[in-house]
Coordinates of C-alpha atoms in Angstrom, one line a residue:
Chain A
X1 CA -21.8 -5.0 31.7
X2 CA -19.8 -8.3 30.8
X3 CA -17.5 -8.5 27.8
X4 CA -20.0 -10.3 25.6
X5 CA -23.1 -8.2 26.5
X6 CA -20.8 -4.8 25.6
X7 CA -20.0 -6.7 22.0
X8 CA -24.1 -7.7 21.7
X9 CA -24.6 -4.0 22.2
X10 CA -22.2 -3.0 19.8
X11 CA -23.2 -5.1 17.1
X12 CA -26.8 -3.8 17.2
X13 CA -25.7 -0.5 17.7
X14 CA -23.6 -0.6 14.8
X15 CA -25.2 -2.9 12.5
X16 CA -28.8 -3.8 13.5
X17 CA -30.4 -1.0 15.2
X18 CA -33.8 -2.4 14.7
X19 CA -32.7 -5.4 16.9
X20 CA -32.7 -4.6 20.8
X21 CA -29.3 -6.5 22.1
X22 CA -31.2 -8.8 24.4
X23 CA -33.5 -10.0 21.4
X24 CA -30.0 -10.6 19.4
X25 CA -29.3 -14.4 19.6
X26 CA -26.1 -16.0 20.2
X27 CA -26.0 -18.0 17.7
X28 CA -27.4 -16.2 14.9
X29 CA -25.5 -16.1 11.6
X30 CA -24.5 -12.6 11.7
X31 CA -22.8 -12.6 8.0
X32 CA -25.3 -15.1 6.5
X33 CA -28.0 -12.6 7.5
X34 CA -26.2 -9.6 6.2
X35 CA -26.1 -8.0 9.7
X36 CA -21.9 -7.9 9.1
X37 CA -20.5 -7.1 5.8
X38 CA -16.7 -6.8 4.9
X39 CA -16.3 -3.4 6.1
X40 CA -18.5 -4.5 9.3
X41 CA -15.9 -7.2 10.0
X42 CA -13.3 -4.4 10.1
X43 CA -15.4 -2.3 12.4
X44 CA -16.0 -5.1 14.7
X45 CA -12.4 -6.0 15.0
X46 CA -11.3 -2.8 15.8
X47 CA -14.1 -2.6 18.4
X48 CA -12.4 -5.9 19.7
X49 CA -9.2 -4.9 19.9
X50 CA -10.0 -1.3 21.4
X51 CA -12.5 -2.1 24.0
X52 CA -11.5 -5.9 24.8
X53 CA -8.0 -5.0 24.7
X54 CA -7.0 -8.2 22.6
X55 CA -4.7 -8.3 19.3
X56 CA -6.4 -9.7 16.0
X57 CA -3.7 -11.6 13.7
X58 CA -4.0 -11.0 9.9
X59 CA -4.9 -14.6 9.5
X60 CA -7.8 -14.2 12.0
X61 CA -9.4 -11.9 9.8
X62 CA -11.9 -15.1 9.0
X63 CA -15.4 -14.6 8.4
X64 CA -15.9 -18.0 10.5
X65 CA -14.4 -16.3 13.9
X66 CA -17.2 -13.7 13.4
X67 CA -20.0 -15.6 12.5
X68 CA -22.1 -15.4 15.7
X69 CA -21.8 -14.2 19.2
X70 CA -21.0 -17.7 20.0
X71 CA -17.9 -17.9 17.6
X72 CA -16.8 -14.2 19.0
X73 CA -17.0 -15.1 22.3
X74 CA -14.9 -18.5 21.6
X75 CA -12.3 -16.1 19.7
X76 CA -12.0 -14.1 22.4
X77 CA -12.0 -16.9 25.1
X78 CA -8.9 -18.6 22.9
X79 CA -7.1 -15.6 23.5
X80 CA -7.7 -15.2 27.3
X81 CA -6.6 -18.5 27.5
X82 CA -3.2 -17.9 25.6
X83 CA -2.7 -14.3 27.8
X84 CA -3.1 -16.5 30.8
Chain B
X1 CA 20.8 30.4 12.9
X2 CA 21.7 30.7 9.4
X3 CA 18.9 30.8 6.8
X4 CA 20.5 27.3 5.2
X5 CA 20.1 25.7 8.6
X6 CA 16.2 25.9 7.9
X7 CA 16.5 23.6 5.1
X8 CA 14.5 20.3 5.6
X9 CA 16.5 17.5 6.7
X10 CA 16.7 14.8 4.1
X11 CA 16.3 12.3 6.8
X12 CA 13.1 11.0 7.9
X13 CA 11.3 13.1 10.6
X14 CA 12.6 11.6 14.0
X15 CA 8.6 11.4 14.9
X16 CA 8.8 8.4 12.5
X17 CA 11.6 6.5 14.1
X18 CA 12.4 4.0 16.9
X19 CA 10.3 1.2 18.0
X20 CA 11.9 -1.3 20.1
X21 CA 13.8 -3.5 18.3
X22 CA 14.3 -1.2 15.5
X23 CA 17.4 -1.4 13.8
X24 CA 18.8 1.8 13.6
X25 CA 22.2 0.9 12.3
X26 CA 21.0 -1.6 9.4
X27 CA 18.6 1.1 8.3
X28 CA 21.3 3.9 8.5
X29 CA 23.6 1.7 6.3
X30 CA 20.8 0.6 3.9
X31 CA 20.5 4.4 3.3
X32 CA 24.0 5.3 3.0
X33 CA 24.2 2.5 0.3
X34 CA 21.6 3.3 -1.5
X35 CA 23.0 6.7 -2.0
X36 CA 25.8 5.2 -4.1
X37 CA 23.5 4.1 -6.7
X38 CA 21.5 7.0 -7.1
X39 CA 23.4 7.4 -10.5
X40 CA 21.9 3.9 -11.6
X41 CA 18.7 4.2 -10.8
X42 CA 17.9 7.7 -12.5
X43 CA 19.9 7.2 -15.5
X44 CA 18.0 8.5 -18.3
X45 CA 14.9 8.3 -16.3
X46 CA 13.3 10.8 -18.2
X47 CA 13.7 8.7 -21.5
X48 CA 11.6 6.0 -20.0
X49 CA 9.0 8.4 -18.7
X50 CA 8.7 9.6 -22.4
X51 CA 8.5 5.9 -23.7
X52 CA 6.4 4.4 -21.0
X53 CA 9.1 1.8 -20.2
X54 CA 11.4 1.1 -17.4
X55 CA 14.9 0.1 -18.6
X56 CA 16.2 -3.0 -17.8
X57 CA 19.5 -1.3 -16.5
X58 CA 17.8 0.8 -13.9
X59 CA 15.7 -2.2 -12.5
X60 CA 18.5 -4.2 -12.4
X61 CA 20.5 -1.6 -10.3
X62 CA 17.1 -1.8 -7.9
X63 CA 17.9 -5.7 -7.6
X64 CA 21.4 -5.5 -7.2
X65 CA 21.0 -2.8 -4.6
X66 CA 19.1 -5.5 -2.6
X67 CA 16.0 -3.4 -2.3
X68 CA 13.7 -6.5 -3.9
X69 CA 14.7 -8.5 -0.7
X70 CA 13.6 -5.9 1.6
X71 CA 10.7 -7.5 2.8
X72 CA 11.6 -11.0 2.6
X73 CA 12.4 -13.0 5.8
X74 CA 16.1 -13.5 6.4
X75 CA 15.9 -17.1 6.1
X76 CA 15.0 -16.5 2.4
X77 CA 17.6 -14.1 1.1
X78 CA 15.9 -11.0 2.1
X79 CA 16.2 -8.5 5.0
X80 CA 12.7 -8.9 6.6
X81 CA 12.3 -5.4 7.9
X82 CA 9.8 -4.4 10.2
X83 CA 7.3 -1.8 8.7
X84 CA 9.0 1.1 10.3
X85 CA 12.4 -0.1 9.4
X86 CA 11.0 -0.5 5.5
X87 CA 9.2 3.4 6.0
X88 CA 12.4 4.9 6.7
X89 CA 14.5 3.2 3.8
X90 CA 11.8 3.9 1.2
X91 CA 11.3 7.2 2.1
X92 CA 15.1 7.5 1.6
X93 CA 14.8 6.0 -1.4
X94 CA 12.1 8.3 -2.6
X95 CA 14.5 11.4 -1.7
X96 CA 17.5 10.2 -3.9
X97 CA 15.4 8.5 -6.7
X98 CA 13.9 11.3 -9.4
X99 CA 11.5 8.8 -11.1
X100 CA 8.4 7.5 -9.0
X101 CA 7.9 5.2 -11.5
X102 CA 10.8 2.9 -10.6
X103 CA 9.6 3.0 -6.8
X104 CA 6.3 2.3 -7.2
X105 CA 7.4 -1.0 -9.3
X106 CA 9.7 -1.7 -6.5
X107 CA 6.6 -1.3 -4.1
X108 CA 4.4 -3.5 -6.2
X109 CA 6.8 -6.2 -6.4
X110 CA 7.2 -6.0 -2.7
X111 CA 3.8 -5.6 -1.6
X112 CA 2.0 -7.9 -4.1
X113 CA 3.9 -11.0 -3.9
X114 CA 6.8 -11.0 -1.6
X115 CA 4.3 -10.1 1.4
X116 CA 1.9 -12.3 1.1
X117 CA 3.7 -15.1 0.3
X118 CA 6.0 -14.9 3.4
X119 CA 3.0 -14.4 5.6
X120 CA 0.5 -16.8 4.2
X121 CA 2.3 -19.1 2.1
X122 CA 3.0 -22.7 3.0
X123 CA 6.6 -23.6 3.6
X124 CA 6.9 -25.4 0.5
X125 CA 5.6 -21.9 -1.3
X126 CA 8.1 -20.1 0.7
X127 CA 10.6 -22.1 -0.3
X128 CA 9.9 -22.1 -4.1
X129 CA 9.0 -18.5 -4.4
X130 CA 10.6 -16.1 -2.1
X131 CA 14.7 -16.5 -2.8
X132 CA 14.4 -15.7 -6.5
X133 CA 11.4 -12.6 -5.7
X134 CA 14.2 -11.1 -3.2
X135 CA 16.9 -11.4 -5.4
X136 CA 14.6 -10.0 -8.2
X137 CA 15.0 -12.6 -10.7
X138 CA 11.5 -13.1 -10.3
X139 CA 9.2 -10.0 -10.5
X140 CA 5.4 -9.8 -8.6
X141 CA 2.3 -8.3 -9.5
X142 CA -1.2 -8.7 -8.4
X143 CA -4.2 -8.6 -9.9
X144 CA -7.3 -7.4 -8.6
X145 CA -9.4 -4.8 -10.1
X146 CA -11.5 -5.9 -13.3
X147 CA -13.4 -3.9 -16.1
X148 CA -16.7 -4.1 -13.4
X149 CA -15.2 -4.1 -10.0
X150 CA -12.7 -1.0 -9.1
X151 CA -13.6 0.4 -5.8
X152 CA -16.1 -2.1 -4.9
X153 CA -13.2 -4.8 -5.5
X154 CA -14.6 -7.9 -4.3
X155 CA -17.9 -7.9 -7.0
X156 CA -15.1 -9.0 -9.1
X157 CA -16.1 -12.1 -11.7
X158 CA -12.9 -13.7 -11.9
X159 CA -13.7 -17.6 -10.9
X160 CA -11.3 -20.0 -9.5
X161 CA -13.0 -23.4 -9.6
X162 CA -11.7 -25.7 -7.3
X163 CA -11.0 -29.4 -8.6
X164 CA -9.3 -32.3 -7.3
X165 CA -5.7 -30.9 -8.3
X166 CA -6.3 -27.4 -8.1
X167 CA -8.3 -24.7 -9.9
X168 CA -9.5 -23.4 -13.0
X169 CA -9.0 -19.6 -13.3
X170 CA -10.8 -17.4 -15.5
X171 CA -11.5 -14.0 -16.2
X172 CA -10.2 -10.2 -16.9
X173 CA -8.2 -8.4 -14.9
X174 CA -7.5 -4.5 -15.8
X175 CA -5.1 -1.5 -14.7
X176 CA -2.5 -4.3 -13.8
X177 CA 0.6 -2.6 -12.5
X178 CA 4.2 -4.5 -13.7
X179 CA 1.9 -6.9 -15.6
X180 CA 4.1 -6.3 -18.5
X181 CA 7.5 -7.3 -16.6
X182 CA 6.0 -9.9 -13.7
X183 CA 6.6 -13.5 -13.7
X184 CA 4.4 -14.3 -10.6
X185 CA 1.0 -12.8 -10.2
X186 CA -1.2 -13.0 -7.3
X187 CA -4.6 -13.1 -8.5
X188 CA -8.0 -12.8 -6.4
X189 CA -10.5 -14.7 -7.9
X190 CA -13.7 -16.5 -6.7
X191 CA -13.6 -19.9 -5.4
X192 CA -17.1 -20.2 -3.6
X193 CA -19.9 -18.9 -5.5
X194 CA -22.4 -19.3 -2.2
X195 CA -20.0 -16.7 -0.3
X196 CA -19.5 -13.0 -0.4
X197 CA -16.4 -11.1 0.3
X198 CA -15.9 -13.0 3.4
X199 CA -15.1 -16.1 2.6
X200 CA -15.9 -16.5 -1.1
X201 CA -12.6 -15.7 -2.5
X202 CA -9.0 -16.5 -2.7
X203 CA -5.5 -15.7 -3.5
X204 CA -3.6 -17.9 -6.3
X205 CA 0.3 -17.2 -7.2
X206 CA -0.1 -17.6 -10.8
X207 CA 3.1 -18.2 -12.9
X208 CA 2.7 -16.0 -16.2
X209 CA 3.9 -18.5 -18.0
X210 CA 1.2 -20.9 -17.6
X211 CA -1.1 -21.7 -20.9
X212 CA -3.8 -19.4 -20.8
X213 CA -2.5 -16.5 -19.3
X214 CA -2.3 -13.6 -21.6
X215 CA -1.0 -10.1 -21.2
X216 CA -2.7 -7.1 -22.8
X217 CA -0.6 -4.3 -24.6
X218 CA 1.3 -1.7 -22.1
X219 CA -1.5 1.0 -21.1
X220 CA -0.6 4.7 -21.9
X221 CA -1.0 6.8 -18.9
X222 CA -1.0 10.0 -17.3
X223 CA 1.7 9.5 -14.5
X224 CA 4.0 6.9 -13.3
X225 CA 4.6 6.0 -17.0
X226 CA 8.2 4.0 -16.6
X227 CA 5.9 1.6 -14.1
X228 CA 4.2 -0.9 -16.9
X229 CA 0.9 -1.5 -16.7
X230 CA -1.3 -3.7 -18.7
X231 CA -4.6 -5.9 -18.6
X232 CA -4.4 -9.9 -17.9
X233 CA -6.6 -12.3 -19.5
X234 CA -7.3 -15.8 -18.0
X235 CA -8.9 -18.6 -20.2
X236 CA -9.2 -21.1 -18.2
X237 CA -5.8 -21.4 -16.5
X238 CA -5.0 -24.6 -14.8
X239 CA -3.4 -23.7 -11.5
X240 CA -2.0 -25.7 -9.0
X241 CA -3.3 -26.4 -5.7
X242 CA 0.3 -25.6 -4.2
X243 CA -0.6 -21.9 -5.4
X244 CA -3.4 -21.1 -3.3
X245 CA -1.7 -18.4 -0.6
X246 CA -3.1 -19.2 2.7
X247 CA -6.2 -21.0 3.1
X248 CA -9.0 -21.1 0.3
X249 CA -11.7 -18.0 1.3
X250 CA -8.9 -16.3 3.1
X251 CA -8.7 -13.9 -0.2
X252 CA -10.3 -11.1 2.0
X253 CA -7.9 -10.9 5.0
X254 CA -4.9 -11.4 2.9
X255 CA -6.1 -8.5 0.6
X256 CA -6.6 -6.3 3.5
X257 CA -3.1 -7.4 5.1
X258 CA -1.3 -6.5 1.5
X259 CA -3.2 -3.0 1.0
X260 CA -1.7 -1.9 4.3
X261 CA 1.3 -3.0 3.5
X262 CA 1.0 -1.7 -0.1
X263 CA -0.1 1.9 1.5
X264 CA 2.8 1.8 3.9
X265 CA 5.2 1.3 1.0
X266 CA 4.0 3.6 -1.8
X267 CA 3.1 6.5 0.4
X268 CA 6.8 6.4 2.3
X269 CA 8.4 6.3 -1.1
X270 CA 6.0 9.6 -1.7
X271 CA 7.1 11.5 1.2
X272 CA 10.6 11.0 0.4
X273 CA 9.7 12.5 -3.1
X274 CA 7.9 15.5 -1.5
X275 CA 11.1 16.0 0.6
X276 CA 13.0 16.3 -2.4
X277 CA 10.5 18.6 -4.3
X278 CA 10.6 20.7 -1.4
X279 CA 14.3 21.0 -1.6
X280 CA 14.1 21.7 -4.9
X281 CA 11.7 24.4 -4.3
X282 CA 14.0 26.0 -1.6
X283 CA 16.7 26.3 -3.7
X284 CA 15.0 27.8 -6.6
X285 CA 13.2 30.3 -4.3
X286 CA 16.7 31.4 -3.4
X287 CA 18.5 31.6 -6.5
X288 CA 15.4 32.8 -9.2
X289 CA 15.9 36.4 -9.4
X290 CA 13.1 38.7 -10.6
X291 CA 12.3 42.2 -9.9
X292 CA 15.6 42.7 -8.4
X293 CA 15.5 39.8 -5.5
X294 CA 15.2 36.2 -5.2
X295 CA 12.0 35.3 -5.4
X296 CA 12.0 33.5 -2.0
X297 CA 12.0 37.0 -0.6
X298 CA 8.2 37.5 -1.7
X299 CA 5.7 36.7 0.7
X300 CA 3.3 34.9 -2.3
X301 CA 6.4 32.7 -2.5
X302 CA 7.5 31.9 0.8
X303 CA 4.1 31.5 2.0
X304 CA 3.6 29.0 -0.7
X305 CA 6.7 27.2 0.7
X306 CA 5.5 27.6 4.2
X307 CA 2.4 25.4 3.1
X308 CA 4.1 22.8 1.4
X309 CA 6.2 22.3 4.6
X310 CA 3.5 21.7 6.8
X311 CA 1.7 19.8 4.3
X312 CA 4.6 17.6 4.0
X313 CA 5.0 17.5 7.7
X314 CA 1.3 16.7 8.1
X315 CA 1.9 13.6 6.1
X316 CA 4.7 12.4 7.5
X317 CA 3.2 12.4 10.9
X318 CA 0.1 10.4 9.9
X319 CA 2.5 7.9 8.3
X320 CA 4.2 7.7 11.5
X321 CA 0.8 7.0 13.2
X322 CA 0.2 4.8 10.7
X323 CA 3.5 2.9 11.4
X324 CA 2.9 2.7 15.0
X325 CA -0.5 1.2 14.8
X326 CA 1.3 -1.7 12.4
X327 CA 3.7 -2.1 14.7
X328 CA 1.8 -2.4 17.7
X329 CA -0.1 -5.5 16.5
X330 CA -3.7 -3.6 15.7
X331 CA -5.7 -3.7 12.5
X332 CA -4.5 -0.1 12.0
X333 CA -7.3 0.4 9.7
X334 CA -8.1 4.2 10.4
X335 CA -4.5 5.0 10.8
X336 CA -3.8 3.5 7.4
X337 CA -6.6 5.4 5.4
X338 CA -6.0 8.6 7.2
X339 CA -2.1 8.4 6.2
X340 CA -2.9 7.1 2.7
X341 CA -5.5 10.0 2.2
X342 CA -3.2 12.9 4.0
X343 CA 0.2 11.9 1.8
X344 CA -1.7 11.8 -1.6
X345 CA -3.5 14.9 -1.4
X346 CA -0.6 16.5 0.3
X347 CA 1.4 15.4 -2.6
X348 CA -0.7 16.6 -5.5
X349 CA -1.2 20.0 -3.8
X350 CA 2.9 20.4 -3.4
X351 CA 3.2 19.2 -6.9
X352 CA 1.0 21.6 -8.1
X353 CA 2.7 24.6 -5.8
X354 CA 6.0 23.2 -7.2
X355 CA 4.9 23.7 -10.8
X356 CA 3.8 27.1 -10.0
X357 CA 6.5 28.3 -8.2
X358 CA 8.9 27.5 -10.8
X359 CA 7.0 28.8 -13.4
X360 CA 7.4 28.0 -17.2
X361 CA 10.5 26.2 -16.2
X362 CA 8.2 24.3 -14.0
X363 CA 5.4 23.4 -16.8
X364 CA 8.4 22.0 -19.0
X365 CA 9.4 18.3 -19.2
X366 CA 12.9 18.4 -18.7
X367 CA 13.0 20.1 -15.4
X368 CA 11.1 16.8 -14.1
X369 CA 9.0 19.3 -12.0
X370 CA 5.7 18.2 -14.1
X371 CA 6.3 14.7 -14.2
X372 CA 5.7 15.3 -10.3
X373 CA 2.2 16.4 -10.4
X374 CA 1.3 13.9 -13.3
X375 CA 2.7 10.9 -10.9
X376 CA 1.0 12.5 -7.8
X377 CA -2.5 12.2 -9.3
X378 CA -2.6 8.7 -9.4
X379 CA -1.8 8.5 -5.9
X380 CA -5.9 9.8 -5.1
X381 CA -6.9 6.7 -7.1
X382 CA -4.6 3.5 -7.0
X383 CA -4.5 1.8 -3.5
X384 CA -8.5 2.2 -2.7
X385 CA -9.7 6.2 -3.8
X386 CA -9.8 9.2 -1.8
X387 CA -13.3 8.7 -1.3
X388 CA -13.0 5.1 -0.2
X389 CA -10.5 6.0 2.0
X390 CA -12.8 8.8 3.6
X391 CA -15.5 6.3 4.0
X392 CA -13.2 4.0 6.0
X393 CA -12.4 6.5 8.3
X394 CA -16.1 7.6 8.7
X395 CA -16.8 3.9 9.6
X396 CA -14.0 3.8 12.0
X397 CA -15.2 6.7 13.6
X398 CA -18.8 5.0 13.8
X399 CA -20.6 6.4 11.2

C-alpha cells in the first residue's frame, strides 16, 4: 500500500467511516466538508508523524496543508524533498 | 543504609535528564542561583495569599533572578532554555518556592507571551517586545476563555475585524491570569467569520494601554490567590497590524503550541512543589509523636507516604515522557495530555494526604499545608480540564 493509500485509509476509518477509501476524492475539501475538525487535524498529524516518519513543525499546523488528500501529499512530498 | 538515605532527592529524577545539547552546567548554575533567592521569593507569601495579591517585591525578585527571561532567545536578552532545561529549572523553583501563585504568575508570563512571540512573531515584534519581557519590565498574559467558551475554546465570540491598518478588537474575556499585572496581552479572536477553529482565529499582542482595553476587578479564588486574575473587556480597540502574531488565521496552531509549553511549565513547577511537600510529610512522620512513637512507625501513615511517593514518581515519569516527545520535534499531543492529567491528579491526591497526615496542623492556614490543596485543585481545571485531557488521550488512541 502506498503512503497516500495508507493516509486515505486512515482518514476514512477515523473520520468518515461511511466513505470507502477508493471513493474519497483526492481534491475533496476535508475541512469545509466537516470530515476533519481541529482535533482531527491533531490526530492526522500524529498519524503522519508516526506512520510516515515526518516531523510537523508548529508553523505547519495550518488547515491549508491538510485541506485535501492532494494537499497532504504535497506536504509529504515537500518534506521528502527536504530530506533528500 | 540509614533511613535518612531514603528521603527523596531535592534534585529532579535522573529520568527527566539529558538529551543531546542539554546544558547541564547552565541548569545546575541556575538552580544553585535560585537557592540564594529563596528568602525573597517566599517573603510574607502568606500575606499575599490572604490578600489575593502579589507583592511587587516578590515579583521583582523573580525578575532580578533572571527567571522572566528563561524562554526568551539569547539574542533578545534571555536564556533560550530548551524544554528539558526549562522543566528542570522550574521543577527546582517549585521545590524552593512556598507559594504556588508566584510560580504560576511566572509560568503565565513565559508561556502566554514570551513563547509565542519568540516562535511566531515578526523580527520587528521580537525586537520590540522580547527584551522588555525577558527583563520583566513588561508582564505578559493571554486571553482565551470567554463567558460562553471554556473547554470549547474556539466557540469564542471575540472578533478582530481586519482593516487596512490593523484590526478592530471587540469582546469579553474572563478568568484571565495576570490580567491585573499585564502590560502585553495575547488575545485570541476570530478574524474570519467564514472559517472555524482552523483558519478562523488569530493571536494579537495587545498593549494594555490601548484605548478601549479595560481590566475588571481582581477575582477572588479558591487557590493560587497570589496569582492575580481578572476579566478583560475590549471595546472596539484599534490594534495595529504589527500586533498580529504569525499569520492571520494561525491562532489554532499558536494556541496548540502555547498550551504544550504552558503544561510543561506549570506542571514542572507542581512536580517541584510535590517534592517539597513530600519532604515536609516525611519530616513530620519522623518527628510527630503519638501513642509513644513517631507516627511514621504506623502503617496507616507510612503506607500513605509510600502512595504519595508512587504518585509523585509516576507523575515525574509522565513529565519526562512529555519533555522527550517535545524535544523529539513531534506533536507530543498524547504525552502532554497524559502528563497534565497525571501530575494534576497526583497533586490533588498528595495534597489531601498531606493535610490528613498533619491532622489539625494541616488544616490551619499558618502551616501552609492547606494552601497546597487549594492550589492543586485549580490544576484540574486550567490549561484544559481533566475531562478534556482524557478526550485528547482517547482521541490519540484512536477513539
